[in-house]
Short mmCIF file of C-alpha atoms in Angstrom, two decimals:
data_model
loop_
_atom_site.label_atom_id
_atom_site.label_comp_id
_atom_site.label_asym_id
_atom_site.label_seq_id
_atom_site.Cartn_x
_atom_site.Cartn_y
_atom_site.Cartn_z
CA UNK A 27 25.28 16.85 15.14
CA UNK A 28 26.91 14.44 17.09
CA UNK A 29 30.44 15.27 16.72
CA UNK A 30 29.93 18.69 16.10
CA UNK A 31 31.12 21.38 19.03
CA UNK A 32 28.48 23.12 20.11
CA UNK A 33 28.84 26.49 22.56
CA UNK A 34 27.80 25.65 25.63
CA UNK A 35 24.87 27.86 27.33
CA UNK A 36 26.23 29.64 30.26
CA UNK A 37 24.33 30.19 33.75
CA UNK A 38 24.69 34.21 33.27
CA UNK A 39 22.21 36.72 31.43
CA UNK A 40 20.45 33.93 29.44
CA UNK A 41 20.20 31.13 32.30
CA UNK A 42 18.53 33.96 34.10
CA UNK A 43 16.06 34.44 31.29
CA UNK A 44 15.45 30.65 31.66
CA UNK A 45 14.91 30.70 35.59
CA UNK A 46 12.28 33.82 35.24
CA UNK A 47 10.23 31.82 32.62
CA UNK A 48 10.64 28.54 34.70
CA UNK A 49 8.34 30.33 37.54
CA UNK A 50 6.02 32.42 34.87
CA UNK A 51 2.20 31.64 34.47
CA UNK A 52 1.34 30.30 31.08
CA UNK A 53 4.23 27.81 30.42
CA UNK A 54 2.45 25.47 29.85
CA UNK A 55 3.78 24.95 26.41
CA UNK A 56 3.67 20.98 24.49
CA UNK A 57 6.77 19.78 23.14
CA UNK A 58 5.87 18.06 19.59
CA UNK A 59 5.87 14.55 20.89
CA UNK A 60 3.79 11.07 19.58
CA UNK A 61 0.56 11.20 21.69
CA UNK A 62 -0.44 8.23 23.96
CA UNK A 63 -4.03 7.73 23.72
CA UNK A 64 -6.63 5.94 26.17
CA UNK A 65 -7.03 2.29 25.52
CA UNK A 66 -10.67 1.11 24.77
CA UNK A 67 -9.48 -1.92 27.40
CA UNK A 68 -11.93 -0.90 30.31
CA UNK A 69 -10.44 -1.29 33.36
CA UNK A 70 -6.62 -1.52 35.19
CA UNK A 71 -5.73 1.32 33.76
CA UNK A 72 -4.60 0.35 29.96
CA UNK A 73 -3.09 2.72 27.56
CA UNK A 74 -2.58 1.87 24.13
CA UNK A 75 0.64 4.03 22.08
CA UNK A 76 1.53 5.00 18.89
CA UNK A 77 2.79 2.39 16.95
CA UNK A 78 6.22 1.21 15.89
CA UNK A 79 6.96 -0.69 12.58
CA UNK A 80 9.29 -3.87 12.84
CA UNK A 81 9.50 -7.19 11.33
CA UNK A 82 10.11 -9.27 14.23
CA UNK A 83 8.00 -10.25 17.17
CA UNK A 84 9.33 -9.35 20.57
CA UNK A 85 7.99 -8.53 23.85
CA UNK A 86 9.79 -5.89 26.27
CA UNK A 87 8.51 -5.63 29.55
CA UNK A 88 9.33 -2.62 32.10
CA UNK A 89 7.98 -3.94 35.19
CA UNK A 90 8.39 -0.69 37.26
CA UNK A 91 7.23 0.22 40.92
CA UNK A 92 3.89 1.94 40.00
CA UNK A 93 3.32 1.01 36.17
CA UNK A 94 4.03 -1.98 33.84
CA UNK A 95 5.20 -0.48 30.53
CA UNK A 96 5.02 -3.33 27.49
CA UNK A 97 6.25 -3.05 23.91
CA UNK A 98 5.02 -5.26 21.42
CA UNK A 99 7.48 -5.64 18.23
CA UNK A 100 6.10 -7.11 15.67
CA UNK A 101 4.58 -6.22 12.16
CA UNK A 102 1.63 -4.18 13.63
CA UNK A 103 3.33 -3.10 17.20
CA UNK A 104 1.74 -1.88 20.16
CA UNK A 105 2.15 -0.89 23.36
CA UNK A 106 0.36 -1.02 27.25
CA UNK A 107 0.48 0.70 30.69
CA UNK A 108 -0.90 -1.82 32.96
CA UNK A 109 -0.51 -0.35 37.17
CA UNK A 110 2.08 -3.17 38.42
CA UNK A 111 -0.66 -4.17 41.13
CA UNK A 112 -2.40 -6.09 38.41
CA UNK A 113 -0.19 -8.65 37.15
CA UNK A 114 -2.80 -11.03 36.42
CA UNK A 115 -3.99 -8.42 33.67
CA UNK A 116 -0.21 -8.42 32.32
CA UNK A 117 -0.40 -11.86 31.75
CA UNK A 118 -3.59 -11.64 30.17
CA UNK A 119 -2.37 -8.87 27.69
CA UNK A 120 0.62 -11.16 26.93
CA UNK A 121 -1.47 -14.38 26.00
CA UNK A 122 -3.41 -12.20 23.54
CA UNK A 123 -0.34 -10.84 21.66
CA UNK A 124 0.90 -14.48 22.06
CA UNK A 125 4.61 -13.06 21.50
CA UNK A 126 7.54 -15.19 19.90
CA UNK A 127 10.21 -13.95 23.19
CA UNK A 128 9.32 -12.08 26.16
CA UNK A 129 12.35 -10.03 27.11
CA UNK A 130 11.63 -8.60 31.05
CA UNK A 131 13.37 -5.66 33.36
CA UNK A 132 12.77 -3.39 36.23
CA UNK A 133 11.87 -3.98 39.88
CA UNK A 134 8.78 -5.98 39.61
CA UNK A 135 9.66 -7.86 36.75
CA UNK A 136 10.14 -11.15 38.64
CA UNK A 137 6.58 -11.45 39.46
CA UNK A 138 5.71 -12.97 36.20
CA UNK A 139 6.77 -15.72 37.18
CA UNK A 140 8.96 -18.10 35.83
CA UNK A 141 6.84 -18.93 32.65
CA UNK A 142 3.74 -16.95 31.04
CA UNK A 143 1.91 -18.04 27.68
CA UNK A 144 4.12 -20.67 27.58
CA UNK A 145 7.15 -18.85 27.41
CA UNK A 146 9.95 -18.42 29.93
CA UNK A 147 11.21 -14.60 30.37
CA UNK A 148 15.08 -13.72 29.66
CA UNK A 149 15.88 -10.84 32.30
CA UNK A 150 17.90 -8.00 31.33
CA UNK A 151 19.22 -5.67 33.10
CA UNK A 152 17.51 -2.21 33.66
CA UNK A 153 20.41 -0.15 32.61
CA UNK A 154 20.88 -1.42 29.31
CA UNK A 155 16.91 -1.34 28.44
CA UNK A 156 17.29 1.82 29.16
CA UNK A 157 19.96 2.85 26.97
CA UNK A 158 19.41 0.89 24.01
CA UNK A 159 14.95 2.20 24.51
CA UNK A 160 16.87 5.88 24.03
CA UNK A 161 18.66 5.30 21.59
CA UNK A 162 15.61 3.59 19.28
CA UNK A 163 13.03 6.66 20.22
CA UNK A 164 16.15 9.36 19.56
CA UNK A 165 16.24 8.00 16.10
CA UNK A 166 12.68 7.58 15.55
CA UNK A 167 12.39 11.18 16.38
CA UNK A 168 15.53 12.03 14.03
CA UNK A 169 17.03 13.18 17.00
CA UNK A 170 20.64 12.81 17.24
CA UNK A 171 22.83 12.55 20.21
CA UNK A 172 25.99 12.72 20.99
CA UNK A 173 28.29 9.65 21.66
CA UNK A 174 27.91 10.24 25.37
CA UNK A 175 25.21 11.86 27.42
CA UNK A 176 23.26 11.85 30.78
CA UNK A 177 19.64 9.92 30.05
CA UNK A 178 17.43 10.39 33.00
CA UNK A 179 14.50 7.69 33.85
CA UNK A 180 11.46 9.93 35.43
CA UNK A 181 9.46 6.99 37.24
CA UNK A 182 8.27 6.36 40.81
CA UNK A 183 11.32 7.94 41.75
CA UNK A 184 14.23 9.17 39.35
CA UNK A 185 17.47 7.25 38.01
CA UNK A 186 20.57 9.21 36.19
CA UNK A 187 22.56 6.58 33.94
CA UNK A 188 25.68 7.93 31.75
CA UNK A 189 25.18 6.67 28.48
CA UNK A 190 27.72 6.04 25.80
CA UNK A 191 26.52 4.43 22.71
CA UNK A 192 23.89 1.87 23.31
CA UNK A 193 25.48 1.14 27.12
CA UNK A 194 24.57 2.80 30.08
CA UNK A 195 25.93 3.52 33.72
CA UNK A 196 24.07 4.73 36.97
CA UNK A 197 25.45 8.01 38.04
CA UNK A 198 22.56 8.47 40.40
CA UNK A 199 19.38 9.49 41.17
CA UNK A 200 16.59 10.68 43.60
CA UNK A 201 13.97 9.28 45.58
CA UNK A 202 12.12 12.37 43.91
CA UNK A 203 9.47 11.29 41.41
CA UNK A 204 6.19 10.61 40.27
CA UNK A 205 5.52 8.87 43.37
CA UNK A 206 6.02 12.03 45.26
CA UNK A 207 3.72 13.88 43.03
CA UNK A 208 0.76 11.25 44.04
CA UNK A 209 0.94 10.99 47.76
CA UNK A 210 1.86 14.68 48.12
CA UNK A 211 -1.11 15.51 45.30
CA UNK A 212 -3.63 12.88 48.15
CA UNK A 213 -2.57 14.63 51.09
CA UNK A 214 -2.58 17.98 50.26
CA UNK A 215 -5.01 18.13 47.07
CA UNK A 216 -7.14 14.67 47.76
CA UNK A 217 -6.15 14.28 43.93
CA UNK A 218 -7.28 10.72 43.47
CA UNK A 219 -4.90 9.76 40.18
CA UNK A 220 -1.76 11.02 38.86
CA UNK A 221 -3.80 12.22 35.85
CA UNK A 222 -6.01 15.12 38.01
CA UNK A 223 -2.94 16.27 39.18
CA UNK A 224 -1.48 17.27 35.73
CA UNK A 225 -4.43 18.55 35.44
CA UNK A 226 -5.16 20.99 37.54
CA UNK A 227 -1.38 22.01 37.47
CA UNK A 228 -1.62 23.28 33.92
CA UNK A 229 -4.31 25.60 35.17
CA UNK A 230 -2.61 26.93 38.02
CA UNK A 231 0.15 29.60 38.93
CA UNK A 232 2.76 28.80 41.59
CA UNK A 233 3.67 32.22 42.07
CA UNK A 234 0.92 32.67 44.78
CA UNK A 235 2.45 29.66 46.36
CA UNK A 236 6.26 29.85 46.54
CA UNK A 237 8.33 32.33 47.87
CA UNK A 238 10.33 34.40 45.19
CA UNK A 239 13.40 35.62 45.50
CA UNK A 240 11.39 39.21 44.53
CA UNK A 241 9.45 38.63 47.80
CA UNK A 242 12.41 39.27 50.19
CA UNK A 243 14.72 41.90 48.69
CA UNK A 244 11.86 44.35 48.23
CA UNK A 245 14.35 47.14 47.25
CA UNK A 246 15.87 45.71 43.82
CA UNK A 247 19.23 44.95 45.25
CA UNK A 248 18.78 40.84 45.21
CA UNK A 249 21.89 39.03 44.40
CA UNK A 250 19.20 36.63 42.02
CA UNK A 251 16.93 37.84 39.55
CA UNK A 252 13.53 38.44 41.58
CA UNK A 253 11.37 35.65 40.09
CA UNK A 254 14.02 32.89 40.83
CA UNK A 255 12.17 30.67 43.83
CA UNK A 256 13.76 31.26 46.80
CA UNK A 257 11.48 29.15 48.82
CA UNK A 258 9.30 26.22 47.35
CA UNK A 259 5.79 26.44 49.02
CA UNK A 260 7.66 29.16 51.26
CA UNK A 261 4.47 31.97 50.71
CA UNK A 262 1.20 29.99 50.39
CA UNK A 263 -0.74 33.57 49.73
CA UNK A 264 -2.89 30.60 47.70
CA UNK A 265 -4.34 27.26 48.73
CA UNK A 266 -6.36 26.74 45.37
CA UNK A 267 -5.55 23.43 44.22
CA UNK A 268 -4.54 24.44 40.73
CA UNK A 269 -2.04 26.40 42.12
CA UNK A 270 -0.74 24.09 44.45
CA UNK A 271 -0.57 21.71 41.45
CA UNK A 272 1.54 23.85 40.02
CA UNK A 273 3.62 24.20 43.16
CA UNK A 274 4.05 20.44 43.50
CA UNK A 275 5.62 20.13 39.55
CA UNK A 276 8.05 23.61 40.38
CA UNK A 277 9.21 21.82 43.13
CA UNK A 278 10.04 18.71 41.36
CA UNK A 279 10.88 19.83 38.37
CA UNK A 280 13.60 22.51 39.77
CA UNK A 281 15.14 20.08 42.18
CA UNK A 282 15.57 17.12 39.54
CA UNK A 283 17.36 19.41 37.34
CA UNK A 284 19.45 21.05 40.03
CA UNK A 285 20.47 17.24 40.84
CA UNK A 286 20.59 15.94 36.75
CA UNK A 287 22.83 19.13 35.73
CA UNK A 288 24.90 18.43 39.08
CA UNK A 289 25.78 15.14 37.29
CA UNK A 290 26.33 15.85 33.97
CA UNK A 291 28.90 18.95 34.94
CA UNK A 292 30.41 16.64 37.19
CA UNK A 293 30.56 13.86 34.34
CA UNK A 294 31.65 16.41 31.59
CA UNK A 295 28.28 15.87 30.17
CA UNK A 296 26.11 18.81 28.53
CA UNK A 297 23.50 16.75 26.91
CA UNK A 298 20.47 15.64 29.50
CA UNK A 299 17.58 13.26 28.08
CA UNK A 300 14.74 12.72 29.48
CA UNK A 301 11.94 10.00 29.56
CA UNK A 302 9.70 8.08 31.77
CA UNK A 303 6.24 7.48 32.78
CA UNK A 304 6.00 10.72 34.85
CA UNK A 305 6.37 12.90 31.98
CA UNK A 306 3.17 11.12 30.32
CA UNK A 307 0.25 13.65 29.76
CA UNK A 308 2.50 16.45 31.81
CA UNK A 309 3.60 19.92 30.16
CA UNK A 310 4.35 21.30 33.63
CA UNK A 311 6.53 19.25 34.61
CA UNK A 312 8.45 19.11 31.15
CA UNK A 313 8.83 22.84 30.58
CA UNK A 314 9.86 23.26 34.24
CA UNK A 315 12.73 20.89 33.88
CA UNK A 316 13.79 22.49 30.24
CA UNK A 317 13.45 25.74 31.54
CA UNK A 318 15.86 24.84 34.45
CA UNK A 319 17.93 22.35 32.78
CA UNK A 320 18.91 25.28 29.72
CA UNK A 321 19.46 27.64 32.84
CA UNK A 322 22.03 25.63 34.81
CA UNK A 323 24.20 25.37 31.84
CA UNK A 324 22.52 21.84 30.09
CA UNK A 325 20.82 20.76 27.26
CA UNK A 326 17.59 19.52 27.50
CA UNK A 327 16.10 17.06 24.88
CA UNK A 328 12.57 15.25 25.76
CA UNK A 329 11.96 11.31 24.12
CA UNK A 330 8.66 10.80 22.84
CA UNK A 331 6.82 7.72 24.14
CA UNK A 332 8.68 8.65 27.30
CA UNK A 333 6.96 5.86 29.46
CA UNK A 334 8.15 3.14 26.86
CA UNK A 335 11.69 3.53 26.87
CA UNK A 336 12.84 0.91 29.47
CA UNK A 337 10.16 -1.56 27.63
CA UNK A 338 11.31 -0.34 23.74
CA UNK A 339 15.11 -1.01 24.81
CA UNK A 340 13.98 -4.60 26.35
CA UNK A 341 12.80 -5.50 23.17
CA UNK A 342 15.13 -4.68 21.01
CA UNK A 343 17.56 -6.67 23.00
CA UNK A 344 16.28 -9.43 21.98
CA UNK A 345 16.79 -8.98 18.67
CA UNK A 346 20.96 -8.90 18.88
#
């Protein structure tokens, strides 16, 4: 419950539990979230999402780095990835929905231009899409937050925002991401999309990969428990690419919470929410960060149609 005082998990005997599943083969476990399904658009990569019931007719674009996330409200709503290297098929996808207002944020949103289907964009900022996009999946999910939390944006690279209410701050951040998960998945894995990494990560065990804390004090007396990762990538006893899947998510997911709990303790914040694009299609990578969120002390809560939430929030400012 939102107002409702809650014990806080400690870092001691049951964040340790945490860390030694965090780095255990077969966590592979899916959170109950709405599915995003493939598209039957060929081509550009579209994704079509579940749908979202509302009477008006507004358009929320999240032009991002790597993806274009859009959000169609209207009385049957839908939504679209589209990679933000094809802008001409954005357009396209916006002169079939033929929306009422188109409501644009994030990096790339300026390249629509000044007008498209006839309509001219209102910009708003990233921040606020952001938090307004978590607070309308939190409730679709009957999840309830508290008045203020930390709401972390898991894109090409990673944003912290403090949100109270429906308004948000930037905290910080990381150039950490789902951009570093592609090129490092090219170069060492010749992975050729974001979706064979995932993947082959879910089959894989980073054990054979990392260096444990187990690995160096061989005679029990290790001031960590022995599973904790002392060393990402620090053992390599395995250069299967499933496992070094699996390496690439530990070592993204550990280090984003490590930085996202940072924040929220020094923000008096025990609440952590995430979303974003690089949590699409990716257990790994979300039981690694609620493993070592609950560990360092936070809690942990996942938004379903993660990728959506800067375009869901854009949207719905339109209709204040």
């Amino acid at each position: 419950m939102a107002g409702r005082q809650e014990k806080k998990p400690g870092v001691g005997e049951q964040g340790e539990g945490f860390l030694l599943q965090a780095v255990e083969l077969g966590v592979h476990r899916r959170l109950m979230l709405p599915s995003v399904s493939e598209s039957s658009l060929a081509g550009a990569g579209w994704y079509a999402a579940q749908q979202m019931s509302t009477s008006s007719r507004m358009l929320g674009i999240d032009a991002g780095a790597t993806l274009c996330k859009l959000a169609l409200s209207c009385e049957r709503p839908q939504t679209a990835l589209i990679p933000s290297t094809h802008f001409d098929a954005v357009r396209q996808q916006i002169e079939r929905w033929r929306p009422d207002r188109i409501l644009a944020t994030g990096g790339r949103a300026k390249q629509l231009g000044e007008r498209v289907a006839g309509l001219e964009p209102r910009w708003v900022s990233e921040v606020d899409a952001w938090a307004r996009g978590a607070s309308v999946l939190a409730r679709r999910q009957g999840l309830e937050l508290p008045p203020r939390y930390v709401l972390v944006s898991l894109g090409t690279g990673t944003s912290v925002l403090e949100v109270r209410g429906d308004k948000g701050t930037r905290i910080g951040g990381t150039a950490l991401g789902g951009g570093t998960l592609v090129g490092l998945g090219r170069m060492l894995l010749q992975a050729g999309s974001f979706q064979e990494l995932t993947q082959l990560a879910r089959r894989g065990d980073r054990r054979k990969v990392d260096l444990l804390v187990g690995d160096i004090y061989s005679d029990g007396r290790a001031p960590l428990p022995p599973q904790v990762t002392a060393s990402n990538f620090g053992k390599l006893a395995s250069t299967r690419d499933v496992d070094l899947a699996h390496a690439l998510m530990g070592l993204l997911g550990e280090n984003i919470a490590l930085i996202c709990s940072a924040l929220a303790r020094l923000h008096g914040l025990e609440t952590v929410v995430f979303g974003g694009s690089t949590l699409n299609d990716n257990p790994t990578l979300e039981q690694t960060l609620e493993l070592s969120t609950r560990a360092l002390g936070q809690r942990p809560h996942f938004l379903g149609t993660a990728a959506f939430c800067g375009a869901l929030g854009a949207a719905a400012l339109g209709e204040v």
